[in-house]
Structures are given as C-alpha cells and as structure tokens.
Amino acid sequence: MAVPIAVLDCDLLLYGRGHRTLDRFKLEDVTDEYLVSTYGFPRRFICYLVDLLGATLSRPTQRSRAISPETQILAALGFYTSGSFQTRMGDAIGISQASMSRCVANVTEALVERASQFIHFPKDEATVQTLKEDFYGLAGMPGVLGVVDCTHVAIKAPNAEDLSYVNRKGLHSLNCLMVCDSRGVLLSAETHWPGSLADCTVLEQAALTSQFETELHKDGWLLGDSSFLLRTWLMTPLHIPETPAEYRYNMAHSATHNVIERTLRTIRSRFRCLDASKGTLQYSPEKSSHIILACCVLHNISLQHGLDVWSAPASGHTEQSEEEYEQMESVDSEACRVRQELLLSHFS
C-alpha cells in the first residue's frame, strides 16, 4: 500500500538522517502585520523569545530537536493566541498537527521554568513604594501592594469520577488565583487549583497567603473583592456601607480593584486558548495549568516590550470568576481594626 509522501517527508525532516532542522518558514520573509494577525505578536517579541528559549528548545534529548526553536515558538504562539491546532497554522510554518502539539508542550515547559523570573513581587523598598504610589494615583487607596482575584479556565473532564474540577456552573475548570499591579503586570499566578474550590478556599490554601503572612506584609495590603475574607494584609469592601467615609472607601476600593478584572479579560482575549468560546483545554489538569502559567509569563513579557495590556480586542466570552458567592464576613478582629483605621485616616 502506498504511503503518503507528505507523511514520509515530515518524518524524514523530524527524525531522519542527520536530524536536519525544519526551516520552511522565515521570520524575515513576512511582515509584522502578518505575524501579529497569525501569531499574536510582532517580530521583535518573537525574536526575544527565540533568544530567551532557544537553548532550552534545542536540547538534543527532545523529540522535536529537528524543529528549530523559532518554528517551535511560532507553533506555540499560534496555539496560545488562536486556541486551536488548525491545519492552516501548521501549513503556514510547514509542520504537522502532531508536531505542533509537541512544540506547544516544549515551549510551555520552557516558559514555566522561567515563571519566577517574570512573575514576582518587588523586593526592594524603593520599588515597593513606587508600587503603592502608582495604585494610590488610581483612586486614592493607600498602601496597596496588588489587587487579587480568581478566574476559571475550562478544561476537559479529567476523570468521570473526579468531581473536584467541577465548578458551580457544572463545568470542569481550574480556578486560577492572580495578583497584578496598577499596570496589569502579574505579581503572582497560581493556576493549578481545582474548579470546585471557592475563591476564599483557594486563597486560604495558596502560597500567596503564606508569602504575605511571613514575608510581604510591609505596611500594605492586597485588595480583594467580597468573595475573600478580610485579613490584615487583604482589604475587602464593606458589605453594607453606612457612613460617607465607608462609601468613599468602597468606591476607591472598587475603582482600584477593577485593574485585575481588566487584566484577566485582556489575558483571556489575547490568549484565546483560555477562552471557553474556543473550547476547553484538551489536556490534563497539570498540563492545562502549565499552559495557563505560560500565557501569564508571555503576558508579562509583552508588557516589558511595551505591548499595551489594554490594547487586545475584547473577547465576547468571559468565563471568569462571576460565580454567585455569599458575602464573606471576617471574624479577624485585628483585620477589622486595620480596616477601620484606614477608614478613619484616609476616608473620613
């Protein structure tokens, strides 16, 4: 029986004599407009990723060693920004759908390895002070070190008997805990939590909590919505504001916290693989978590390169943390005291 020549050609290029590099697509042969429309990013950004990840993607132990780092990165960006392994995408760079899948896996792991390099809270006092001043400039809320929220990303059902990933809407998802600064730069991203966990439970168990309780509580706090419990380092809105000061506090809190909501919408619209309107992530929870984290790393790198966080077009679908939740009432008297002092000193 005849074997398709195209398959023989692909296999020869990937695994044949000498493990030749697959080089059908050249960045210099296309315009920036084409790269942005097809892969979501301009040439200089893609070249930076090639420099950043090239050594890792060229490791001789990887199956796709015959595919150049440049081609692997284009394949991964194509998937992240379109949410599919369409033949059109593979044809554009000259590889099969199976090869694209391996490229996405390789690039994802390379980005996850570098997550702590690009996603972290500032350490030095001058940068922390600048962080607070930038937040204060938004709506007059003092002492803010970051704004926190959760967002759900749909995944395929990992196991018929495993209900831990079924969220309140009856969908399988990961509940991702994110913190960003006033520009939308992510300072923390925990992408592995099962969708059945409520936001407050995720925060209670998160590494973020131990960070703030042991290291990062420097006369400041995060801002979270009413799905979280008030803590000394996490200011939440007042459930029923009564005084003018309480109303002013809630208004400043809402205007400042809106930054994380806009950031999550932007990440979802830029990286359509995270948008449920394109289908669920067809991977295990662990691999799906890594893809989400890889997109978070790319989001921060894009901001470093001057790509405006708010410039991506709005997505028509928002599978975000829009779950109905009960107003959380704090039993932490010290946290209540801290919020009351904030009300008296800045909003009265």
C-alpha positions in Angstrom: 0.0 0.0 0.0 1.3 3.4 -0.9 2.4 5.6 2.0 1.6 9.3 1.6 4.7 11.3 0.5 3.8 14.2 2.8 4.0 11.9 5.9 7.3 10.5 4.7 8.6 14.0 4.2 7.6 15.2 7.6 9.0 12.1 9.4 12.3 12.4 7.5 12.7 16.0 8.4 11.8 15.3 12.1 13.6 12.1 12.7 15.6 11.2 9.5 19.2 11.2 8.7 21.2 13.9 10.5 18.1 15.3 12.2 18.0 18.3 9.9 16.4 21.5 11.1 13.0 22.2 9.8 13.3 25.7 8.3 10.5 26.3 5.8 9.3 29.5 7.5 11.5 32.5 7.8 10.6 35.5 10.0 12.3 37.9 7.7 10.1 36.8 4.8 6.9 38.1 6.3 5.6 41.4 7.6 5.0 42.4 11.2 1.3 42.7 10.3 1.2 39.1 9.2 3.0 37.9 12.4 0.6 39.8 14.6 -2.5 38.6 12.8 -1.4 35.0 12.7 0.7 34.5 15.9 -0.4 37.5 18.0 2.9 39.2 18.4 5.4 41.3 16.3 8.8 40.2 15.1 10.9 41.8 17.9 8.9 40.0 20.5 9.2 36.6 18.7 13.0 37.2 18.3 13.3 37.9 22.0 11.6 34.6 22.8 13.9 32.8 20.4 16.9 34.3 22.3 15.3 33.5 25.7 14.2 29.9 25.0 16.5 28.9 22.1 19.0 26.9 24.2 16.2 25.0 26.0 14.3 24.2 22.9 17.5 23.0 21.2 18.2 20.3 23.8 19.3 17.1 22.0 17.2 14.9 24.2 13.9 16.4 22.9 12.0 14.6 20.2 11.4 17.8 18.2 15.1 18.6 18.1 14.8 18.7 14.2 12.4 21.6 14.5 14.1 25.0 15.0 13.4 27.0 18.2 11.9 29.7 16.0 9.4 27.3 14.4 8.5 25.7 17.8 7.8 29.2 19.3 5.7 30.2 16.3 3.7 27.0 16.6 3.1 27.6 20.4 2.2 31.2 19.9 -0.2 30.2 17.2 -2.0 27.8 19.6 -2.0 30.2 22.6 -3.5 33.0 20.6 -5.9 31.1 18.4 -6.9 28.2 20.7 -6.6 25.5 18.0 -4.2 23.3 16.1 -5.8 24.2 12.8 -4.1 22.7 9.7 -3.8 26.3 8.4 -1.5 27.1 11.3 0.7 24.1 10.7 0.8 24.7 6.9 2.0 28.2 7.5 5.2 27.0 9.2 5.4 23.6 7.5 4.7 21.1 10.3 2.0 18.6 11.1 -0.6 18.9 13.8 1.2 16.3 15.8 4.4 18.2 15.6 2.6 21.4 16.6 1.3 19.6 19.7 4.9 18.6 20.7 6.1 22.2 20.0 3.4 23.6 22.3 4.4 21.2 25.1 8.1 22.1 24.7 7.6 25.9 24.7 5.1 25.7 27.5 7.6 23.8 29.8 10.4 26.2 28.8 8.2 29.2 29.8 7.0 27.6 33.0 10.7 27.0 34.0 11.1 30.8 33.8 7.9 31.8 35.6 9.6 33.1 38.7 11.9 35.2 36.6 8.9 37.2 35.2 6.2 36.8 37.8 7.1 38.0 41.3 6.5 40.8 43.8 9.2 43.5 44.0 11.7 43.1 46.8 13.5 46.4 47.3 11.8 49.2 49.3 12.0 51.8 46.5 10.1 49.6 44.1 7.5 48.7 46.7 7.0 52.4 47.4 6.6 53.1 43.7 4.0 50.2 43.6 2.0 51.8 46.3 2.2 55.3 44.8 1.0 54.0 41.4 -2.0 52.4 43.0 -2.8 55.5 45.1 -2.8 57.5 41.9 -5.7 55.5 40.5 -8.4 56.2 43.1 -6.7 57.4 46.3 -6.5 54.0 48.0 -3.3 54.0 50.1 -0.9 51.1 50.9 -1.9 48.8 48.0 0.7 46.2 47.0 -1.5 44.4 44.5 -5.1 43.5 43.5 -6.2 39.9 43.7 -8.9 37.9 42.0 -9.7 34.4 40.7 -10.7 33.3 37.2 -11.9 30.0 35.9 -10.4 28.4 32.8 -12.4 25.5 31.3 -10.6 22.1 30.8 -11.7 18.7 29.6 -13.1 16.3 32.3 -10.0 14.6 33.7 -12.0 11.6 35.1 -15.6 10.6 35.1 -15.4 10.0 38.9 -13.4 13.1 39.7 -15.7 15.9 40.7 -13.1 18.1 42.2 -12.7 20.1 39.0 -16.5 20.7 38.5 -17.3 24.3 39.3 -20.5 25.9 40.5 -21.7 26.2 36.9 -21.3 22.5 36.4 -18.3 22.9 34.1 -14.8 21.4 34.6 -12.3 24.1 35.2 -9.2 25.3 37.0 -9.6 28.1 39.5 -6.6 30.5 39.0 -5.5 33.0 41.6 -3.9 36.1 40.2 -2.4 39.3 41.6 -1.4 42.3 39.4 0.0 45.8 39.8 -1.6 49.0 38.6 -0.3 48.4 35.0 -1.7 44.9 34.8 1.7 43.2 35.4 1.2 39.9 37.1 2.9 39.7 40.5 1.6 36.2 41.4 -0.2 33.4 39.4 -1.3 30.1 40.9 -3.0 28.3 38.1 -3.5 24.7 39.4 -6.5 24.9 41.8 -9.5 22.6 41.1 -12.6 24.4 39.9 -14.7 23.1 42.7 -12.9 25.2 45.2 -14.4 28.6 46.2 -12.2 31.7 45.8 -11.8 32.1 49.6 -10.7 28.4 49.9 -8.2 28.8 47.1 -6.7 31.9 48.9 -6.7 30.1 52.2 -4.6 27.3 50.8 -2.5 29.3 48.4 1.2 30.0 48.6 0.3 33.7 48.3 -1.2 33.6 51.8 1.9 32.2 53.4 4.0 34.8 51.5 2.1 37.6 52.9 1.8 36.3 56.4 5.6 35.6 56.6 7.3 37.9 54.2 5.5 40.5 52.2 3.3 42.4 54.7 5.2 45.7 54.7 2.7 48.2 55.9 0.5 47.5 53.0 -2.1 45.1 51.7 -3.8 43.5 48.7 -7.3 44.4 47.6 -9.8 41.6 47.1 -13.5 41.5 46.4 -16.2 40.2 48.7 -15.5 36.6 47.8 -12.5 36.7 50.1 -12.2 37.1 53.9 -10.9 40.4 55.3 -7.3 39.9 56.6 -4.7 42.3 58.0 -3.0 42.1 54.6 -6.1 41.9 52.4 -8.7 44.7 52.4 -12.2 43.8 51.2 -15.2 46.1 50.6 -17.7 46.8 53.4 -20.8 44.6 52.9 -23.2 47.4 53.9 -21.6 50.8 53.9 -23.4 53.3 56.1 -21.3 56.4 56.5 -19.8 58.8 53.9 -16.4 57.5 54.7 -17.4 53.9 54.2 -19.0 54.8 50.8 -15.8 56.6 49.8 -13.7 53.6 50.9 -15.9 51.2 48.8 -15.7 53.5 45.7 -11.9 53.8 45.9 -11.6 50.0 46.5 -13.8 49.2 43.5 -12.0 51.6 41.2 -8.6 50.2 42.2 -9.7 46.5 42.2 -11.0 46.9 38.6 -7.4 46.7 37.3 -7.3 42.9 37.9 -10.7 42.4 36.3 -9.5 44.3 33.2 -6.2 42.4 33.2 -7.9 39.0 33.3 -10.2 39.9 30.5 -7.2 41.1 28.4 -5.2 37.9 29.1 -8.2 35.8 28.0 -8.8 37.8 24.8 -5.1 37.8 23.9 -4.6 34.1 24.6 -7.8 32.6 23.1 -6.8 29.1 24.2 -8.0 30.2 27.7 -11.4 31.4 26.3 -14.1 28.8 26.7 -15.7 30.1 23.5 -12.9 28.4 21.6 -13.5 25.1 23.5 -11.9 23.7 26.7 -8.2 23.0 27.1 -7.9 19.4 25.9 -5.2 18.4 28.4 -4.8 17.0 31.9 -5.2 19.5 34.8 -1.5 19.6 35.3 -0.7 20.3 31.6 -3.6 22.8 31.4 -2.2 24.6 34.5 1.2 24.9 32.8 -0.4 26.3 29.6 -2.2 29.0 31.6 1.0 29.8 33.5 2.9 30.0 30.2 0.4 32.5 28.9 0.8 34.6 32.1 4.6 34.7 31.6 4.0 35.8 28.0 1.6 38.5 29.2 4.3 40.0 31.5 7.0 39.7 28.8 4.7 41.5 26.4 4.3 44.4 28.9 8.1 44.6 29.3 8.2 45.1 25.5 5.7 47.9 25.5 2.7 46.0 24.2 -0.2 47.7 25.9 -2.1 45.5 28.3 -5.4 47.1 27.3 -4.8 47.0 23.6 -6.1 43.5 22.9 -9.7 43.4 21.5 -12.3 42.4 24.0 -13.4 38.8 23.9 -17.1 38.0 23.6 -16.9 35.3 26.2 -15.8 35.7 29.8 -15.6 32.5 31.8 -14.4 34.5 34.8 -14.9 34.4 38.5 -18.5 35.5 38.1 -19.9 32.9 40.4 -22.5 33.9 42.9 -20.9 34.0 46.3 -22.0 34.8 49.8 -20.7 37.9 51.3 -17.7 36.8 53.5 -17.8 38.2 57.0 -14.4 38.4 58.8 -14.0 37.1 62.3 -10.5 38.5 62.4 -10.7 41.4 64.9 -7.3 42.7 64.1 -8.1 42.8 60.4 -11.3 44.8 61.2 -9.2 47.2 63.3 -6.8 47.7 60.4 -9.6 48.5 58.0 -11.3 50.8 60.5 -8.0 52.7 61.0 -7.8 53.0 57.2 -11.3 54.4 57.0 -10.6 57.0 59.7 -7.2 58.1 58.5 -7.9 58.3 54.7 -11.6 58.4 54.0 -13.2 60.3 56.9 
